[in-house]
Amino acid sequence: MDGSYPAMEGKSAAMYDRSALVTAARKAGDLTPSDAARTLKVARNTAWRLWHGRTAPSARVAAAVESAYGLPASQLITPNVEAAA
């Protein structure tokens, strides 16, 4: 095995900017992942993973972030230019 992922070949990866989420959440008064979990109506472990950059948001969570914090998905998730090249 060479460590490559054939299923991902030719697909561009996206990058999740956790700092944008944390900044928007803090401006809205959510100071912890638990606060964000309540606001976004997601499980605390999901909010923790998002807050710490361990996972990227799903479409539903990205929509909840936009609704709750006013942060559009286009600022939360950006295309990875290197992966597309």
PDB file of C-alpha atoms in Angstrom:
ATOM      1  CA  MET A   1       0.000   0.000   0.000  1.00  0.00           C
ATOM      2  CA  ASP A   2       1.370   3.403  -0.946  1.00  0.00           C
ATOM      3  CA  GLY A   3      -0.858   5.496   1.331  1.00  0.00           C
ATOM      4  CA  SER A   4      -2.791   7.106  -1.498  1.00  0.00           C
ATOM      5  CA  TYR A   5      -6.554   7.274  -1.682  1.00  0.00           C
ATOM      6  CA  PRO A   6      -7.710   6.356  -5.201  1.00  0.00           C
ATOM      7  CA  ALA A   7     -11.311   7.318  -4.418  1.00  0.00           C
ATOM      8  CA  MET A   8     -10.146  10.891  -3.778  1.00  0.00           C
ATOM      9  CA  GLU A   9      -8.143  11.144  -6.991  1.00  0.00           C
ATOM     10  CA  GLY A  10      -9.249  14.081  -9.096  1.00  0.00           C
ATOM     11  CA  LYS A  11     -11.439  15.504  -6.327  1.00  0.00           C
ATOM     12  CA  SER A  12     -10.588  18.773  -4.640  1.00  0.00           C
ATOM     13  CA  ALA A  13     -10.475  18.822  -0.888  1.00  0.00           C
ATOM     14  CA  ALA A  14     -11.904  21.666   1.159  1.00  0.00           C
ATOM     15  CA  MET A  15     -10.335  23.302   4.170  1.00  0.00           C
ATOM     16  CA  TYR A  16     -12.287  24.121   7.307  1.00  0.00           C
ATOM     17  CA  ASP A  17     -11.321  27.335   9.121  1.00  0.00           C
ATOM     18  CA  ARG A  18     -12.046  26.634  12.781  1.00  0.00           C
ATOM     19  CA  SER A  19     -10.792  30.068  13.829  1.00  0.00           C
ATOM     20  CA  ALA A  20     -13.619  31.682  11.848  1.00  0.00           C
ATOM     21  CA  LEU A  21     -16.159  29.574  13.753  1.00  0.00           C
ATOM     22  CA  VAL A  22     -14.610  30.275  17.153  1.00  0.00           C
ATOM     23  CA  THR A  23     -14.379  34.019  16.474  1.00  0.00           C
ATOM     24  CA  ALA A  24     -17.995  34.238  15.299  1.00  0.00           C
ATOM     25  CA  ALA A  25     -19.208  32.135  18.236  1.00  0.00           C
ATOM     26  CA  ARG A  26     -17.346  34.267  20.769  1.00  0.00           C
ATOM     27  CA  LYS A  27     -18.751  37.469  19.255  1.00  0.00           C
ATOM     28  CA  ALA A  28     -22.216  35.964  19.744  1.00  0.00           C
ATOM     29  CA  GLY A  29     -21.441  35.145  23.390  1.00  0.00           C
ATOM     30  CA  ASP A  30     -20.665  31.432  22.991  1.00  0.00           C
ATOM     31  CA  LEU A  31     -17.371  31.051  24.832  1.00  0.00           C
ATOM     32  CA  THR A  32     -17.098  27.251  24.950  1.00  0.00           C
ATOM     33  CA  PRO A  33     -17.885  24.297  22.711  1.00  0.00           C
ATOM     34  CA  SER A  34     -20.795  23.479  25.039  1.00  0.00           C
ATOM     35  CA  ASP A  35     -22.267  26.930  24.424  1.00  0.00           C
ATOM     36  CA  ALA A  36     -21.911  26.407  20.674  1.00  0.00           C
ATOM     37  CA  ALA A  37     -23.546  22.971  20.954  1.00  0.00           C
ATOM     38  CA  ARG A  38     -26.632  24.523  22.530  1.00  0.00           C
ATOM     39  CA  THR A  39     -26.783  27.328  19.961  1.00  0.00           C
ATOM     40  CA  LEU A  40     -26.235  25.070  16.947  1.00  0.00           C
ATOM     41  CA  LYS A  41     -28.387  22.252  18.347  1.00  0.00           C
ATOM     42  CA  VAL A  42     -25.690  19.626  17.902  1.00  0.00           C
ATOM     43  CA  ALA A  43     -24.152  17.096  20.274  1.00  0.00           C
ATOM     44  CA  ARG A  44     -21.456  18.436  22.594  1.00  0.00           C
ATOM     45  CA  ASN A  45     -18.872  16.075  21.119  1.00  0.00           C
ATOM     46  CA  THR A  46     -19.678  17.383  17.629  1.00  0.00           C
ATOM     47  CA  ALA A  47     -19.287  20.976  18.814  1.00  0.00           C
ATOM     48  CA  TRP A  48     -15.997  20.079  20.518  1.00  0.00           C
ATOM     49  CA  ARG A  49     -14.653  18.486  17.313  1.00  0.00           C
ATOM     50  CA  LEU A  50     -15.667  21.553  15.290  1.00  0.00           C
ATOM     51  CA  TRP A  51     -14.264  23.979  17.891  1.00  0.00           C
ATOM     52  CA  HIS A  52     -10.896  22.193  17.938  1.00  0.00           C
ATOM     53  CA  GLY A  53     -10.703  21.561  14.201  1.00  0.00           C
ATOM     54  CA  ARG A  54     -10.939  17.777  14.433  1.00  0.00           C
ATOM     55  CA  THR A  55     -13.764  17.638  11.886  1.00  0.00           C
ATOM     56  CA  ALA A  56     -15.368  19.883   9.285  1.00  0.00           C
ATOM     57  CA  PRO A  57     -19.043  20.797   9.510  1.00  0.00           C
ATOM     58  CA  SER A  58     -21.671  18.973   7.516  1.00  0.00           C
ATOM     59  CA  ALA A  59     -23.983  20.965   5.250  1.00  0.00           C
ATOM     60  CA  ARG A  60     -26.626  21.024   8.008  1.00  0.00           C
ATOM     61  CA  VAL A  61     -24.175  22.282  10.614  1.00  0.00           C
ATOM     62  CA  ALA A  62     -22.721  24.869   8.208  1.00  0.00           C
ATOM     63  CA  ALA A  63     -26.277  26.146   7.653  1.00  0.00           C
ATOM     64  CA  ALA A  64     -26.829  26.293  11.428  1.00  0.00           C
ATOM     65  CA  VAL A  65     -23.573  28.260  11.826  1.00  0.00           C
ATOM     66  CA  GLU A  66     -24.723  30.741   9.201  1.00  0.00           C
ATOM     67  CA  SER A  67     -28.137  31.074  10.829  1.00  0.00           C
ATOM     68  CA  ALA A  68     -26.810  31.431  14.393  1.00  0.00           C
ATOM     69  CA  TYR A  69     -23.603  33.386  13.869  1.00  0.00           C
ATOM     70  CA  GLY A  70     -24.025  34.984  10.447  1.00  0.00           C
ATOM     71  CA  LEU A  71     -20.912  33.234   9.139  1.00  0.00           C
ATOM     72  CA  PRO A  72     -21.522  31.996   5.585  1.00  0.00           C
ATOM     73  CA  ALA A  73     -20.347  28.521   4.619  1.00  0.00           C
ATOM     74  CA  SER A  74     -18.088  30.108   1.983  1.00  0.00           C
ATOM     75  CA  GLN A  75     -16.041  31.684   4.801  1.00  0.00           C
ATOM     76  CA  LEU A  76     -16.183  28.605   6.985  1.00  0.00           C
ATOM     77  CA  ILE A  77     -15.134  26.092   4.343  1.00  0.00           C
ATOM     78  CA  THR A  78     -12.748  27.144   1.593  1.00  0.00           C
ATOM     79  CA  PRO A  79     -11.421  25.173  -1.377  1.00  0.00           C
ATOM     80  CA  ASN A  80      -7.949  23.767  -0.955  1.00  0.00           C
ATOM     81  CA  VAL A  81      -6.135  25.229  -3.965  1.00  0.00           C
ATOM     82  CA  GLU A  82      -3.181  22.828  -3.624  1.00  0.00           C
ATOM     83  CA  ALA A  83      -5.440  19.760  -3.789  1.00  0.00           C
ATOM     84  CA  ALA A  84      -7.131  21.080  -6.908  1.00  0.00           C
ATOM     85  CA  ALA A  85      -3.827  21.639  -8.728  1.00  0.00           C
TER      86      ALA A  85
END
